[in-house]
Every structure is written in C-alpha cells, then in structure tokens.
Amino acid sequence: MKFENLSLDFFRRDARKVAEDLLGKIIVRNYMGYKLTGRIVETEAYVGKIDKASHAYNYKKTTRTEPLFKSAGIAYVYKIYGMYNCMNIVTGCEGDPQGVLIRAIEPIEGIEVMSENRFNKPFTKLKPREILNLTSGPGKLCIALNIDKSLNTHSILSEELSLYADDFKDFKIVYSKRIGIDYAEEAKDFLWRYYIEGNKYVSVIDKKSSL
C-alpha cells in the first residue's frame, strides 16, 4: 500500500472541499513512542465569513479563534462543554477563517493504546458498544489519540501529528447537516457534514441525508 504525504496546498482550499477530500485519509498521532493511526470517516466544514455555526462567524477574532485566521495546515484545538477537546484543521487563505472538524475516525494502528486512553482498560476487555465508541465522535477521538490544547496551532504535517493519503478511494460520501448547531439559524441546514456511507465509526447516521 502506497502512502503519500498531504501538502499544504491540499489545505489552502475552501473548507467544504477539504472536508470532503479528507474522507478516507490517514491521520497519525505520535507521542511518547506510540504511533496511533486511523482513517478519517466523518468531517464537518466551517466557513467563518458566511457560517453562523463558526466560532469566527463574520470574522470574529478572539484569543480562542485566532488560530482560524492563521495559515492553513495547523490544528485548531478547543474544548466543548468545558471538558472535551475537539480538533479542527485550518484551511483556506490566511485571514479568512475556515476549518474542518475531524468528527470520527476508524482505528487502524495503536488500538491498545487508544483503548487505555479512552476507557482505562485493554482493548480485549472492551464491550462491543465500547469498541464502536472508541473514536466515533470528535471528543472521543481526541481522547483516544491524546490530542489536547498543547497541539493548538501545531502543524498537522509534523512528526507529532500528520496526515497521509493511500489508495483507499472506493467509497460513497453522504452529505448531511452538521451536529449540535441548532442555534445557527439558516446555517444549521447547510449540508456541510461529510461521512463515508456504511462505516460503523460514523458518529451519527442520518437516514434523510443525500448521497
């Protein structure tokens, strides 16, 4: 199987296109001698200038959202509910706040470490439901991969955090509404969530979505 590094040019595009093209790509997290990898199976796009669901809607720049205004190809890590980390990848042009939320991955390598990170027990001790919940959500995958605020603004083309393409291309993409943004007025209806049809690690299956 051939692996190819993603370039910065890959991320210097509209978040909606990047979010779609990230499906099927491999994310690699290296820390403390562990190599944890997974295939991206679900993403969401956020485009600050027109998107009321974006933290940087209408170019709102704060200490929290500042990474979204930087050059593409860095991580934007933030907390939700004051306790769970989520990771976006900054896209587009510098000064134009856009990002892609990594919502779910399918574990590939380092599953034992992911299990200990998530559930504090070996993978062999996990129940079937726990296995499916290992990385099937943005907060869950950050716990499993040990992604925290220390990686905020960190390059996603580095030794600690990187992305690759392989020959995995034979899948269908589902286009759906994003999760948990009912406050976002018309933006809540944008079909800016993308996931691989039939993948069991997708966080939410929307039967009314379009293919």
mmCIF file of C-alpha atoms in Angstrom:
data_model
loop_
_atom_site.group_PDB
_atom_site.id
_atom_site.type_symbol
_atom_site.label_atom_id
_atom_site.label_comp_id
_atom_site.label_asym_id
_atom_site.label_seq_id
_atom_site.Cartn_x
_atom_site.Cartn_y
_atom_site.Cartn_z
ATOM 1 C CA MET A 1 0.000 0.000 0.000
ATOM 2 C CA LYS A 2 1.411 3.376 -1.030
ATOM 3 C CA PHE A 3 1.283 6.305 1.409
ATOM 4 C CA GLU A 4 1.603 9.887 0.220
ATOM 5 C CA ASN A 5 2.108 12.973 2.375
ATOM 6 C CA LEU A 6 -0.549 15.639 2.049
ATOM 7 C CA SER A 7 0.860 19.030 1.046
ATOM 8 C CA LEU A 8 -0.002 22.452 2.423
ATOM 9 C CA ASP A 9 -1.685 23.203 -0.897
ATOM 10 C CA PHE A 10 -4.203 20.491 -0.068
ATOM 11 C CA PHE A 11 -5.371 22.620 2.888
ATOM 12 C CA ARG A 12 -5.175 26.011 1.146
ATOM 13 C CA ARG A 13 -8.649 25.478 -0.304
ATOM 14 C CA ASP A 14 -12.243 26.035 0.696
ATOM 15 C CA ALA A 15 -13.093 24.138 3.891
ATOM 16 C CA ARG A 16 -16.013 22.392 2.213
ATOM 17 C CA LYS A 17 -13.780 20.866 -0.443
ATOM 18 C CA VAL A 18 -11.078 19.936 2.063
ATOM 19 C CA ALA A 19 -13.649 18.339 4.390
ATOM 20 C CA GLU A 20 -14.897 16.149 1.576
ATOM 21 C CA ASP A 21 -11.415 15.234 0.364
ATOM 22 C CA LEU A 22 -10.189 14.360 3.870
ATOM 23 C CA LEU A 23 -12.529 11.373 3.954
ATOM 24 C CA GLY A 24 -10.507 8.198 3.654
ATOM 25 C CA LYS A 25 -7.229 9.889 4.568
ATOM 26 C CA ILE A 26 -4.970 8.572 7.346
ATOM 27 C CA ILE A 27 -4.305 10.601 10.499
ATOM 28 C CA VAL A 28 -1.197 9.705 12.503
ATOM 29 C CA ARG A 29 -0.542 10.745 16.105
ATOM 30 C CA ASN A 30 2.923 10.084 17.572
ATOM 31 C CA TYR A 31 3.554 10.626 21.266
ATOM 32 C CA MET A 32 5.708 9.003 23.959
ATOM 33 C CA GLY A 33 6.890 6.381 21.483
ATOM 34 C CA TYR A 34 3.365 5.356 20.489
ATOM 35 C CA LYS A 35 2.084 5.520 16.910
ATOM 36 C CA LEU A 36 -1.690 5.832 16.704
ATOM 37 C CA THR A 37 -3.360 5.870 13.305
ATOM 38 C CA GLY A 38 -6.884 5.970 11.976
ATOM 39 C CA ARG A 39 -8.816 6.555 8.782
ATOM 40 C CA ILE A 40 -10.934 9.704 8.696
ATOM 41 C CA VAL A 41 -14.569 8.706 8.115
ATOM 42 C CA GLU A 42 -16.507 11.854 9.103
ATOM 43 C CA THR A 43 -15.830 15.595 8.864
ATOM 44 C CA GLU A 44 -17.609 18.950 9.078
ATOM 45 C CA ALA A 45 -16.753 22.212 7.313
ATOM 46 C CA TYR A 46 -16.955 25.686 8.883
ATOM 47 C CA VAL A 47 -16.610 28.883 6.827
ATOM 48 C CA GLY A 48 -16.436 31.917 9.091
ATOM 49 C CA LYS A 49 -17.470 34.654 6.711
ATOM 50 C CA ILE A 50 -20.918 33.152 5.989
ATOM 51 C CA ASP A 51 -21.432 30.499 8.660
ATOM 52 C CA LYS A 52 -23.244 31.302 11.910
ATOM 53 C CA ALA A 53 -22.083 27.956 13.317
ATOM 54 C CA SER A 54 -18.445 29.013 13.047
ATOM 55 C CA HIS A 55 -16.571 30.310 16.091
ATOM 56 C CA ALA A 56 -15.245 33.027 13.769
ATOM 57 C CA TYR A 57 -18.537 33.970 12.102
ATOM 58 C CA ASN A 58 -18.409 37.392 10.484
ATOM 59 C CA TYR A 59 -14.625 37.457 11.084
ATOM 60 C CA LYS A 60 -14.960 37.437 14.878
ATOM 61 C CA LYS A 61 -11.393 37.270 16.139
ATOM 62 C CA THR A 62 -10.699 36.408 19.779
ATOM 63 C CA THR A 63 -7.908 34.685 21.671
ATOM 64 C CA ARG A 64 -9.786 31.419 21.158
ATOM 65 C CA THR A 65 -10.439 31.826 17.418
ATOM 66 C CA GLU A 66 -7.094 33.357 16.469
ATOM 67 C CA PRO A 67 -5.729 30.074 15.009
ATOM 68 C CA LEU A 68 -8.505 30.096 12.388
ATOM 69 C CA PHE A 69 -7.046 33.305 10.941
ATOM 70 C CA LYS A 70 -3.565 31.816 10.536
ATOM 71 C CA SER A 71 -2.089 29.934 7.592
ATOM 72 C CA ALA A 72 -3.678 26.652 6.540
ATOM 73 C CA GLY A 73 -2.350 23.350 7.778
ATOM 74 C CA ILE A 74 -2.388 23.858 11.535
ATOM 75 C CA ALA A 75 -4.584 22.365 14.250
ATOM 76 C CA TYR A 76 -7.292 24.381 15.987
ATOM 77 C CA VAL A 77 -7.954 22.573 19.270
ATOM 78 C CA TYR A 78 -10.637 23.812 21.657
ATOM 79 C CA LYS A 79 -12.830 22.483 24.450
ATOM 80 C CA ILE A 80 -16.571 21.838 24.351
ATOM 81 C CA TYR A 81 -18.715 21.696 27.480
ATOM 82 C CA GLY A 82 -15.577 22.774 29.329
ATOM 83 C CA MET A 83 -14.176 19.238 29.313
ATOM 84 C CA TYR A 84 -13.770 17.612 25.865
ATOM 85 C CA ASN A 85 -11.197 18.599 23.255
ATOM 86 C CA CYS A 86 -12.100 18.827 19.583
ATOM 87 C CA MET A 87 -9.720 19.313 16.676
ATOM 88 C CA ASN A 88 -10.219 21.319 13.503
ATOM 89 C CA ILE A 89 -7.709 21.688 10.703
ATOM 90 C CA VAL A 90 -7.343 25.274 9.488
ATOM 91 C CA THR A 91 -7.936 25.663 5.743
ATOM 92 C CA GLY A 92 -8.228 28.361 3.102
ATOM 93 C CA CYS A 93 -6.217 31.584 2.960
ATOM 94 C CA GLU A 94 -4.634 33.387 5.887
ATOM 95 C CA GLY A 95 -7.071 35.918 7.347
ATOM 96 C CA ASP A 96 -10.132 34.060 6.018
ATOM 97 C CA PRO A 97 -11.259 31.882 8.959
ATOM 98 C CA GLN A 98 -12.124 28.393 7.801
ATOM 99 C CA GLY A 99 -11.664 24.961 9.291
ATOM 100 C CA VAL A 100 -12.579 21.299 9.116
ATOM 101 C CA LEU A 101 -13.675 19.426 12.219
ATOM 102 C CA ILE A 102 -12.486 15.825 12.339
ATOM 103 C CA ARG A 103 -15.610 14.117 13.681
ATOM 104 C CA ALA A 104 -14.740 10.425 13.536
ATOM 105 C CA ILE A 105 -12.009 8.013 12.538
ATOM 106 C CA GLU A 106 -11.746 4.251 12.066
ATOM 107 C CA PRO A 107 -8.872 2.946 14.238
ATOM 108 C CA ILE A 108 -6.046 1.200 12.391
ATOM 109 C CA GLU A 109 -2.877 1.049 14.476
ATOM 110 C CA GLY A 110 -2.245 1.522 18.203
ATOM 111 C CA ILE A 111 -5.701 0.353 19.182
ATOM 112 C CA GLU A 112 -4.499 -0.977 22.541
ATOM 113 C CA VAL A 113 -3.194 2.473 23.482
ATOM 114 C CA MET A 114 -6.380 4.127 22.244
ATOM 115 C CA SER A 115 -8.393 1.768 24.435
ATOM 116 C CA GLU A 116 -6.355 2.640 27.511
ATOM 117 C CA ASN A 117 -6.665 6.350 26.739
ATOM 118 C CA ARG A 118 -10.437 6.167 26.285
ATOM 119 C CA PHE A 119 -11.569 3.524 28.775
ATOM 120 C CA ASN A 120 -8.572 2.813 31.011
ATOM 121 C CA LYS A 121 -8.647 -0.865 30.093
ATOM 122 C CA PRO A 122 -7.214 -3.204 27.427
ATOM 123 C CA PHE A 123 -8.920 -3.463 24.054
ATOM 124 C CA THR A 124 -9.644 -7.149 24.700
ATOM 125 C CA LYS A 125 -11.778 -6.111 27.691
ATOM 126 C CA LEU A 126 -13.958 -3.701 25.720
ATOM 127 C CA LYS A 127 -17.605 -4.474 25.136
ATOM 128 C CA PRO A 128 -18.874 -4.323 21.518
ATOM 129 C CA ARG A 129 -20.507 -0.942 22.151
ATOM 130 C CA GLU A 130 -17.278 0.439 23.622
ATOM 131 C CA ILE A 131 -15.347 -0.690 20.550
ATOM 132 C CA LEU A 132 -17.710 1.255 18.311
ATOM 133 C CA ASN A 133 -17.477 4.258 20.626
ATOM 134 C CA LEU A 134 -13.685 4.268 20.667
ATOM 135 C CA THR A 135 -13.279 7.066 18.103
ATOM 136 C CA SER A 136 -16.826 7.732 16.825
ATOM 137 C CA GLY A 137 -17.028 11.407 17.756
ATOM 138 C CA PRO A 138 -14.755 14.472 17.875
ATOM 139 C CA GLY A 139 -14.210 14.390 21.644
ATOM 140 C CA LYS A 140 -13.800 10.631 21.703
ATOM 141 C CA LEU A 141 -11.107 10.541 19.038
ATOM 142 C CA CYS A 142 -9.174 13.338 20.749
ATOM 143 C CA ILE A 143 -9.103 11.318 23.967
ATOM 144 C CA ALA A 144 -8.116 8.138 22.105
ATOM 145 C CA LEU A 145 -5.316 9.891 20.202
ATOM 146 C CA ASN A 146 -4.210 12.045 23.152
ATOM 147 C CA ILE A 147 -4.949 15.286 21.298
ATOM 148 C CA ASP A 148 -5.218 18.234 23.668
ATOM 149 C CA LYS A 149 -4.691 22.000 23.806
ATOM 150 C CA SER A 150 -0.920 21.543 23.673
ATOM 151 C CA LEU A 151 -1.411 20.838 19.947
ATOM 152 C CA ASN A 152 -3.362 24.050 19.294
ATOM 153 C CA THR A 153 -1.713 25.863 16.318
ATOM 154 C CA HIS A 154 0.566 22.837 15.827
ATOM 155 C CA SER A 155 1.380 21.840 12.240
ATOM 156 C CA ILE A 156 -0.598 18.848 11.058
ATOM 157 C CA LEU A 157 2.331 17.931 8.803
ATOM 158 C CA SER A 158 4.735 17.288 11.677
ATOM 159 C CA GLU A 159 6.242 14.325 13.484
ATOM 160 C CA GLU A 160 3.649 14.533 16.281
ATOM 161 C CA LEU A 161 0.599 14.933 14.047
ATOM 162 C CA SER A 162 0.386 14.167 10.340
ATOM 163 C CA LEU A 163 -1.946 13.192 7.514
ATOM 164 C CA TYR A 164 -1.457 10.840 4.576
ATOM 165 C CA ALA A 165 -3.291 9.547 1.522
ATOM 166 C CA ASP A 166 -3.264 5.941 0.400
ATOM 167 C CA ASP A 167 -5.120 4.023 -2.318
ATOM 168 C CA PHE A 168 -8.388 3.872 -0.354
ATOM 169 C CA LYS A 169 -10.852 5.577 -2.694
ATOM 170 C CA ASP A 170 -13.729 3.158 -3.304
ATOM 171 C CA PHE A 171 -16.460 4.615 -1.090
ATOM 172 C CA LYS A 172 -19.581 6.757 -1.263
ATOM 173 C CA ILE A 173 -19.892 10.093 0.502
ATOM 174 C CA VAL A 174 -23.015 11.131 2.395
ATOM 175 C CA TYR A 175 -23.775 14.869 2.651
ATOM 176 C CA SER A 176 -25.654 15.809 5.799
ATOM 177 C CA LYS A 177 -26.490 18.601 8.247
ATOM 178 C CA ARG A 178 -23.899 19.257 10.927
ATOM 179 C CA ILE A 179 -24.381 18.081 14.508
ATOM 180 C CA GLY A 180 -25.296 20.190 17.538
ATOM 181 C CA ILE A 181 -25.685 23.607 15.894
ATOM 182 C CA ASP A 182 -29.408 24.296 16.195
ATOM 183 C CA TYR A 183 -28.562 27.855 17.308
ATOM 184 C CA ALA A 184 -27.008 28.690 13.914
ATOM 185 C CA GLU A 185 -30.231 29.846 12.172
ATOM 186 C CA GLU A 186 -30.059 29.138 8.422
ATOM 187 C CA ALA A 187 -26.561 27.658 8.759
ATOM 188 C CA LYS A 188 -27.948 24.674 10.674
ATOM 189 C CA ASP A 189 -29.387 23.417 7.386
ATOM 190 C CA PHE A 190 -26.151 23.565 5.398
ATOM 191 C CA LEU A 191 -25.136 20.095 4.187
ATOM 192 C CA TRP A 192 -21.573 20.557 5.351
ATOM 193 C CA ARG A 193 -21.120 17.265 7.201
ATOM 194 C CA TYR A 194 -19.497 14.535 5.147
ATOM 195 C CA TYR A 195 -19.131 10.873 6.005
ATOM 196 C CA ILE A 196 -18.349 7.530 4.449
ATOM 197 C CA GLU A 197 -21.513 5.589 3.776
ATOM 198 C CA GLY A 198 -21.818 2.413 5.844
ATOM 199 C CA ASN A 199 -18.799 2.994 8.072
ATOM 200 C CA LYS A 200 -19.573 1.806 11.596
ATOM 201 C CA TYR A 201 -17.453 4.501 13.270
ATOM 202 C CA VAL A 202 -19.520 7.417 11.946
ATOM 203 C CA SER A 203 -20.949 9.278 14.943
ATOM 204 C CA VAL A 204 -24.498 9.811 13.672
ATOM 205 C CA ILE A 205 -26.272 8.224 10.714
ATOM 206 C CA ASP A 206 -28.843 10.495 9.094
ATOM 207 C CA LYS A 207 -31.340 8.482 7.080
ATOM 208 C CA LYS A 208 -32.566 11.642 5.328
ATOM 209 C CA SER A 209 -29.130 12.641 4.062
ATOM 210 C CA SER A 210 -28.231 12.841 0.389
ATOM 211 C CA LEU A 211 -25.643 10.791 -1.491
#
